[in-house]
Amino acid sequence: MTKIADTAADAVANISDGSTVLMGGFGDAGQPMELIEALLESGAKDLTVVNNNAGQADAGLALLIKERRVNKIICSFPRQSDSWHFDEAYRAGEIELELVPQGNLAERLRAAGAGIGAFFTPTGYGTRLAEGKEVREINGRNYVLEYPIHGDVALIKAFQADEKGNLVYRKTARNFGPVMATAAKQTIAQVEEILPTGTLDPENIVTTSIYTDVMVAIQTQSTELAARERAQGAK
Amino acid sequence: MTKIADTAADAVANISDGSTVLMGGFGDAGQPMELIEALLESGAKDLTVVNNNAGQADAGLALLIKERRVNKIICSFPRQSDSWHFDEAYRAGEIELELVPQGNLAERLRAAGAGIGAFFTPTGYGTRLAEGKEVREINGRNYVLEYPIHGDVALIKAFQADEKGNLVYRKTARNFGPVMATAAKQTIAQVEEILPTGTLDPENIVTTSIYTDVMVAIQTQSTELAARERAQGAK
Amino acid sequence: MLRSEKVDRNTLAQLVADDIEAGSFVNLGIGQPTLVSNYLTSEHDVTLHTENGMLGMGRAAEESEVDIDLINAGKVPVTETPGAAFFHQADSFAIMRGGHLDVCVLGAFQVSATGDLANWHTGAEDAIPAVGGAMDLAIGAKRVYVMMNLFTRDGDIKLVPEATYPLTGVGCVSRLYTDHGIFELSDSGTVEVLALFGLSFEELSSKSDIHFVDATSK
Amino acid sequence: MLRSEKVDRNTLAQLVADDIEAGSFVNLGIGQPTLVSNYLTSEHDVTLHTENGMLGMGRAAEESEVDIDLINAGKVPVTETPGAAFFHQADSFAIMRGGHLDVCVLGAFQVSATGDLANWHTGAEDAIPAVGGAMDLAIGAKRVYVMMNLFTRDGDIKLVPEATYPLTGVGCVSRLYTDHGIFELSDSGTVEVLALFGLSFEELSSKSDIHFVDATSK
């Protein structure tokens, strides 16, 4: 059953030291910024974080890394023009990096959610990211064996929820949210608004309520942008 | 690019003898009955068919089997009260059966569409359906290695399409359609109606146009049922 | 729990329903397990999953409501509840295989002391085999409940040291609900007897080589 | 095709666009490949994929159109076209890995005669590595086109018998588009020279041990 938290702080209150935290978002799109800030405030440390990137500028995940609260990061693209906090921690040897091709990252998260024990993927075969991994030729093609990535917690940003915990997303902000929601023991979602159950069309729900453990309503720029789009559509 | 066929016969015209044909549907829901009837008319033979069931009563897949046009069927639940044509062909040794647990069937089709070479699934471990298959213990749990099921053709039933080939489904008739559409070289969809491109909400598309090769508009009872539902909703 | 008479199917369904926590996500197998839905009240706030692609399944459809596109895993027309959601087969079985269902309730031919389940095949070599989602259900849910009669018509006990029928899943049954008692199973093979109906602990013990522990007074 | 002068990036982008069949589904990598979109006309009827979760991506957003929830793989705000669709990361990379894209266009540091691609890492051991979707793109599309300059600033040819940079993918590049020529690659390691720009076949052959076949008159 999905709980509704009053604040982001309440939503993340039971994330303990040493947790593996899956964080949605590709760049800023779909990044649960308010939940990450609340996690920073909470003081939880020794975290393993799974995200596509390794934080940007002086916000969210970047600040968690700056404060040395992240022992290890599993991501596909840590190095960006504004990833200075990660760069510094990495060069100082104070954060472990597991670099995973983006599609293998998504598929390993999906495998965790879908109960798959391991899978053979062609991505990365013959590269240094497959070094030491089991490989196999199947029907003339070469594959690398990859294992699921399970999270203790997933922090995601969706667009709308119903009171039951069904979620829909907005545009490319969907990215990792739906797969991470399936891969964690506890999924915490920030959403723009929580609507009465029965409002969302059963055909269009992306994350079903079975995956949503906690949600909190926090309006962000996404609400304004959706309103702008509706206004333009109505012209 | 998605082609629009005028008739079901045109849509299935290039299915050749010996093809592996993925057929959507769980019972009657989502079964592309008119496409299967057209395939029967076409005379294509020596087929391998992948479907959840093995045909019911005297229609569709059951008739293909009656006419001995199916050499092999890959399915999860062939035996039903009205599967007499399959039962007879099977007892006569005139059809090969590969029995696959329903979730492994779905996952093997998904793997084919997603470029996964093989995967370890817990389903079926220790049963006679895993006999002769590679097994492995991973993190204390036992798994069976399963391989993708690729189709030459997928025949599916969706609800609405746009002219570009994006598809949405209706209720539990969705079942195998979206995964089979990804797993075949050529996907042929029968839909209730084809709407102008831009009509379907980009957030709600279930099968994207990249997977739809041919579609044909055929109204079935689904159209009436949707109209009834709209009328009730408007009360 | 002790009762002097064996219980009927409806009473047993009520007992299963009583053991399902409020707010659970549940899959009820075809046959006897379907009866459980009659005893799930609104207080249970249970969300039903059907493996052909839906969460939030409602009751069976009345004649005027029948919709060929809205059926359950037994191909029976059903209804949808507010907050329902539809998804495709791979997503539906990911819910099961991924361990996201709280409870599934299944029927069985035999259950072993270590929780092996046999419910898809009688072992008759001339039978046409059919498995459907049985093996996925068996290994999927956090708790797997089985409902069956404790004895065959011939009086043989169906809770056995080792299954003789072809298996559906290994070590997967959590709890067994029968007309003559309720049993908690574990990997150890020691079976905790939670309830007995019209059967004494001694009678039970005499029927089987299984090591039973009497927990009926708990 | 022979031209007396080397071609600029825009001309090369035009040549790539000319080779994309009408109705194709295409992914354009970050950097030089993005230029190709300027030469895809409505006649091409190309549908652009962006791996962060969209088919039917439109042009870059103008300032008044910027939407933080609608970006491409380079994190640049973009627009959507009619018939666009959004999906999650696992579905997006299934499109790539599953071989459903007709063409993807990538940049490169080096390409080998057998189509090995090196485009994610310079090999400098102190560099912070980042790969993103490069390895998925490399192995995913039916045809993988690479755009790059044929020579380094130091004059070394970047189409090599064997790559010295860390690989992105093995034997994955179909065709190489450069300022000095266009090359069709295959598993055999024999390279078909489809076009030369400001470079003779003899000059090219003298720069490398690769076995080139002159197909410029085709």
Short mmCIF file of N, CA and C in Angstrom, two decimals, chain C residues 110-197:
data_model
loop_
_atom_site.label_atom_id
_atom_site.label_comp_id
_atom_site.label_asym_id
_atom_site.label_seq_id
_atom_site.Cartn_x
_atom_site.Cartn_y
_atom_site.Cartn_z
N GLN C 110 -0.27 -32.26 -5.04
CA GLN C 110 0.58 -32.67 -3.92
C GLN C 110 1.45 -31.49 -3.50
N VAL C 111 1.77 -31.48 -2.21
CA VAL C 111 2.75 -30.54 -1.68
C VAL C 111 3.72 -31.34 -0.82
N SER C 112 5.03 -31.04 -0.93
CA SER C 112 5.98 -31.77 -0.10
C SER C 112 6.29 -30.98 1.16
N ALA C 113 6.88 -31.69 2.14
CA ALA C 113 7.19 -31.08 3.43
C ALA C 113 8.11 -29.87 3.30
N THR C 114 8.96 -29.86 2.28
CA THR C 114 9.86 -28.72 2.07
C THR C 114 9.26 -27.67 1.15
N GLY C 115 7.97 -27.82 0.82
CA GLY C 115 7.31 -26.79 0.02
C GLY C 115 7.38 -26.99 -1.48
N ASP C 116 7.82 -28.17 -1.93
CA ASP C 116 7.72 -28.44 -3.37
C ASP C 116 6.24 -28.52 -3.75
N LEU C 117 5.93 -28.00 -4.92
CA LEU C 117 4.54 -27.96 -5.37
C LEU C 117 4.37 -28.79 -6.64
N ALA C 118 3.29 -29.59 -6.67
CA ALA C 118 2.93 -30.31 -7.90
C ALA C 118 1.48 -29.98 -8.20
N ASN C 119 1.26 -29.20 -9.25
CA ASN C 119 -0.13 -28.83 -9.55
C ASN C 119 -0.44 -28.68 -11.03
N TRP C 120 0.50 -29.11 -11.90
CA TRP C 120 0.24 -28.86 -13.33
C TRP C 120 0.10 -30.15 -14.13
N HIS C 121 0.47 -31.27 -13.57
CA HIS C 121 0.56 -32.49 -14.38
C HIS C 121 0.35 -33.67 -13.46
N THR C 122 -0.51 -34.58 -13.88
CA THR C 122 -0.79 -35.74 -13.02
C THR C 122 0.29 -36.80 -13.15
N GLY C 123 1.17 -36.64 -14.14
CA GLY C 123 2.19 -37.64 -14.36
C GLY C 123 1.75 -38.71 -15.36
N ALA C 124 0.47 -38.71 -15.72
CA ALA C 124 -0.01 -39.68 -16.71
C ALA C 124 0.69 -39.39 -18.03
N GLU C 125 1.37 -40.40 -18.57
CA GLU C 125 2.24 -40.15 -19.72
C GLU C 125 1.46 -39.85 -21.00
N ASP C 126 0.18 -40.25 -21.04
CA ASP C 126 -0.59 -39.97 -22.25
C ASP C 126 -1.36 -38.65 -22.17
N ALA C 127 -1.21 -37.94 -21.04
CA ALA C 127 -1.91 -36.66 -20.90
C ALA C 127 -1.25 -35.60 -21.78
N ILE C 128 -2.06 -34.71 -22.33
CA ILE C 128 -1.51 -33.58 -23.07
C ILE C 128 -1.10 -32.54 -22.03
N PRO C 129 0.18 -32.19 -21.98
CA PRO C 129 0.61 -31.29 -20.92
C PRO C 129 0.19 -29.84 -21.21
N ALA C 130 -0.07 -29.09 -20.15
CA ALA C 130 -0.37 -27.66 -20.25
C ALA C 130 0.05 -27.03 -18.94
N VAL C 131 0.80 -25.95 -19.01
CA VAL C 131 1.33 -25.38 -17.77
C VAL C 131 0.85 -23.96 -17.50
N GLY C 132 0.63 -23.17 -18.55
CA GLY C 132 0.19 -21.78 -18.35
C GLY C 132 1.15 -21.03 -17.46
N GLY C 133 0.59 -20.25 -16.52
CA GLY C 133 1.42 -19.45 -15.63
C GLY C 133 1.74 -20.13 -14.31
N ALA C 134 1.43 -21.43 -14.18
CA ALA C 134 1.55 -22.11 -12.88
C ALA C 134 2.97 -22.04 -12.32
N MET C 135 3.96 -22.28 -13.17
CA MET C 135 5.34 -22.29 -12.67
C MET C 135 5.84 -20.90 -12.29
N ASP C 136 5.34 -19.89 -12.99
CA ASP C 136 5.70 -18.52 -12.66
C ASP C 136 5.05 -18.09 -11.35
N LEU C 137 3.80 -18.49 -11.16
CA LEU C 137 3.10 -18.17 -9.91
C LEU C 137 3.79 -18.86 -8.74
N ALA C 138 4.19 -20.11 -8.96
CA ALA C 138 4.76 -20.90 -7.87
C ALA C 138 6.01 -20.25 -7.30
N ILE C 139 6.85 -19.68 -8.16
CA ILE C 139 8.13 -19.14 -7.67
C ILE C 139 8.09 -17.64 -7.44
N GLY C 140 6.93 -17.01 -7.72
CA GLY C 140 6.96 -15.56 -7.78
C GLY C 140 6.64 -14.79 -6.53
N ALA C 141 5.55 -15.14 -5.85
CA ALA C 141 5.05 -14.27 -4.80
C ALA C 141 5.89 -14.38 -3.52
N LYS C 142 5.82 -13.35 -2.68
CA LYS C 142 6.53 -13.39 -1.40
C LYS C 142 6.03 -14.55 -0.54
N ARG C 143 4.71 -14.76 -0.55
CA ARG C 143 4.11 -15.89 0.17
C ARG C 143 3.26 -16.67 -0.82
N VAL C 144 3.48 -17.97 -0.90
CA VAL C 144 2.66 -18.83 -1.76
C VAL C 144 1.80 -19.71 -0.87
N TYR C 145 0.49 -19.51 -0.97
CA TYR C 145 -0.47 -20.31 -0.22
C TYR C 145 -1.07 -21.34 -1.16
N VAL C 146 -1.22 -22.56 -0.65
CA VAL C 146 -1.88 -23.60 -1.44
C VAL C 146 -3.16 -24.05 -0.73
N MET C 147 -4.22 -24.23 -1.50
CA MET C 147 -5.48 -24.76 -0.98
C MET C 147 -5.76 -26.10 -1.66
N MET C 148 -6.03 -27.12 -0.87
CA MET C 148 -6.39 -28.43 -1.43
C MET C 148 -7.03 -29.29 -0.34
N ASN C 149 -7.62 -30.40 -0.73
CA ASN C 149 -8.03 -31.39 0.25
C ASN C 149 -6.78 -32.10 0.76
N LEU C 150 -6.77 -32.46 2.05
CA LEU C 150 -5.56 -33.08 2.60
C LEU C 150 -5.39 -34.51 2.11
N PHE C 151 -6.53 -35.17 1.80
CA PHE C 151 -6.44 -36.58 1.38
C PHE C 151 -7.03 -36.78 -0.01
N THR C 152 -6.51 -37.76 -0.71
CA THR C 152 -7.11 -38.17 -1.98
C THR C 152 -8.40 -38.93 -1.68
N ARG C 153 -9.16 -39.21 -2.72
CA ARG C 153 -10.40 -40.02 -2.53
C ARG C 153 -10.07 -41.39 -1.93
N ASP C 154 -8.87 -41.85 -2.22
CA ASP C 154 -8.46 -43.15 -1.70
C ASP C 154 -7.92 -43.06 -0.28
N GLY C 155 -7.87 -41.85 0.27
CA GLY C 155 -7.42 -41.69 1.65
C GLY C 155 -5.92 -41.48 1.81
N ASP C 156 -5.21 -41.30 0.69
CA ASP C 156 -3.77 -41.02 0.80
C ASP C 156 -3.55 -39.54 1.11
N ILE C 157 -2.60 -39.28 1.98
CA ILE C 157 -2.32 -37.88 2.33
C ILE C 157 -1.54 -37.22 1.19
N LYS C 158 -1.93 -36.00 0.86
CA LYS C 158 -1.33 -35.28 -0.28
C LYS C 158 -0.21 -34.34 0.16
N LEU C 159 -0.02 -34.21 1.49
CA LEU C 159 1.16 -33.52 2.03
C LEU C 159 2.19 -34.61 2.28
N VAL C 160 3.23 -34.66 1.45
CA VAL C 160 4.09 -35.84 1.38
C VAL C 160 5.56 -35.49 1.67
N PRO C 161 6.33 -36.48 2.11
CA PRO C 161 7.76 -36.23 2.32
C PRO C 161 8.44 -35.78 1.03
N GLU C 162 8.06 -36.41 -0.07
CA GLU C 162 8.63 -36.04 -1.37
C GLU C 162 7.54 -36.23 -2.42
N ALA C 163 7.36 -35.26 -3.31
CA ALA C 163 6.29 -35.34 -4.29
C ALA C 163 6.56 -36.45 -5.30
N THR C 164 5.52 -37.15 -5.69
CA THR C 164 5.66 -38.17 -6.73
C THR C 164 5.12 -37.68 -8.07
N TYR C 165 4.35 -36.61 -8.05
CA TYR C 165 3.87 -36.00 -9.29
C TYR C 165 4.95 -35.07 -9.84
N PRO C 166 4.91 -34.76 -11.13
CA PRO C 166 5.88 -33.80 -11.69
C PRO C 166 5.75 -32.45 -10.98
N LEU C 167 6.90 -31.86 -10.67
CA LEU C 167 6.91 -30.60 -9.90
C LEU C 167 6.51 -29.39 -10.73
N THR C 168 5.91 -28.43 -10.05
CA THR C 168 5.65 -27.11 -10.61
C THR C 168 6.74 -26.15 -10.16
N GLY C 169 7.18 -26.32 -8.92
CA GLY C 169 8.23 -25.47 -8.37
C GLY C 169 8.84 -26.13 -7.16
N VAL C 170 10.09 -25.77 -6.87
CA VAL C 170 10.84 -26.38 -5.78
C VAL C 170 10.83 -25.47 -4.55
N GLY C 171 10.44 -26.01 -3.42
CA GLY C 171 10.54 -25.28 -2.16
C GLY C 171 9.84 -23.94 -2.16
N CYS C 172 8.70 -23.87 -2.81
CA CYS C 172 8.07 -22.57 -3.04
C CYS C 172 6.82 -22.33 -2.18
N VAL C 173 6.23 -23.37 -1.62
CA VAL C 173 4.98 -23.19 -0.86
C VAL C 173 5.27 -22.72 0.56
N SER C 174 4.64 -21.64 0.97
CA SER C 174 4.82 -21.12 2.33
C SER C 174 3.86 -21.79 3.30
N ARG C 175 2.61 -21.89 2.87
CA ARG C 175 1.57 -22.36 3.78
C ARG C 175 0.53 -23.16 3.01
N LEU C 176 0.07 -24.22 3.65
CA LEU C 176 -0.89 -25.12 3.02
C LEU C 176 -2.20 -25.10 3.78
N TYR C 177 -3.30 -24.77 3.09
CA TYR C 177 -4.64 -24.72 3.68
C TYR C 177 -5.43 -25.92 3.17
N THR C 178 -5.88 -26.79 4.08
CA THR C 178 -6.66 -27.96 3.66
C THR C 178 -7.92 -28.08 4.51
N ASP C 179 -8.79 -28.96 4.06
CA ASP C 179 -10.04 -29.21 4.78
C ASP C 179 -9.78 -29.79 6.18
N HIS C 180 -8.60 -30.37 6.38
CA HIS C 180 -8.29 -31.00 7.67
C HIS C 180 -7.21 -30.27 8.47
N GLY C 181 -6.69 -29.17 7.94
CA GLY C 181 -5.70 -28.45 8.74
C GLY C 181 -4.91 -27.44 7.93
N ILE C 182 -4.16 -26.62 8.65
CA ILE C 182 -3.32 -25.60 8.03
C ILE C 182 -1.88 -25.85 8.46
N PHE C 183 -0.96 -25.78 7.51
CA PHE C 183 0.42 -26.18 7.74
C PHE C 183 1.39 -25.11 7.23
N GLU C 184 2.38 -24.78 8.08
CA GLU C 184 3.43 -23.84 7.66
C GLU C 184 4.64 -24.67 7.26
N LEU C 185 5.14 -24.44 6.04
CA LEU C 185 6.24 -25.25 5.52
C LEU C 185 7.53 -24.44 5.53
N SER C 186 8.66 -25.15 5.54
CA SER C 186 9.94 -24.46 5.47
C SER C 186 10.98 -25.37 4.84
N ASP C 187 12.11 -24.80 4.47
CA ASP C 187 13.18 -25.56 3.81
C ASP C 187 13.62 -26.77 4.64
N SER C 188 13.48 -26.68 5.96
CA SER C 188 13.98 -27.74 6.84
C SER C 188 13.21 -29.05 6.67
N GLY C 189 11.95 -28.95 6.21
CA GLY C 189 11.13 -30.15 6.06
C GLY C 189 10.31 -30.45 7.31
N THR C 190 10.59 -29.72 8.38
CA THR C 190 9.74 -29.84 9.57
C THR C 190 8.49 -29.00 9.32
N VAL C 191 7.33 -29.61 9.56
CA VAL C 191 6.07 -28.93 9.23
C VAL C 191 5.36 -28.51 10.51
N GLU C 192 5.10 -27.20 10.58
CA GLU C 192 4.38 -26.66 11.73
C GLU C 192 2.88 -26.80 11.48
N VAL C 193 2.19 -27.45 12.39
CA VAL C 193 0.75 -27.64 12.22
C VAL C 193 0.04 -26.49 12.93
N LEU C 194 -0.53 -25.57 12.14
CA LEU C 194 -1.15 -24.37 12.72
C LEU C 194 -2.59 -24.62 13.12
N ALA C 195 -3.25 -25.55 12.44
CA ALA C 195 -4.65 -25.83 12.73
C ALA C 195 -4.99 -27.24 12.31
N LEU C 196 -5.93 -27.85 13.01
CA LEU C 196 -6.43 -29.18 12.65
C LEU C 196 -7.95 -29.16 12.72
N PHE C 197 -8.56 -29.73 11.69
CA PHE C 197 -10.03 -29.75 11.60
C PHE C 197 -10.49 -31.20 11.47
#
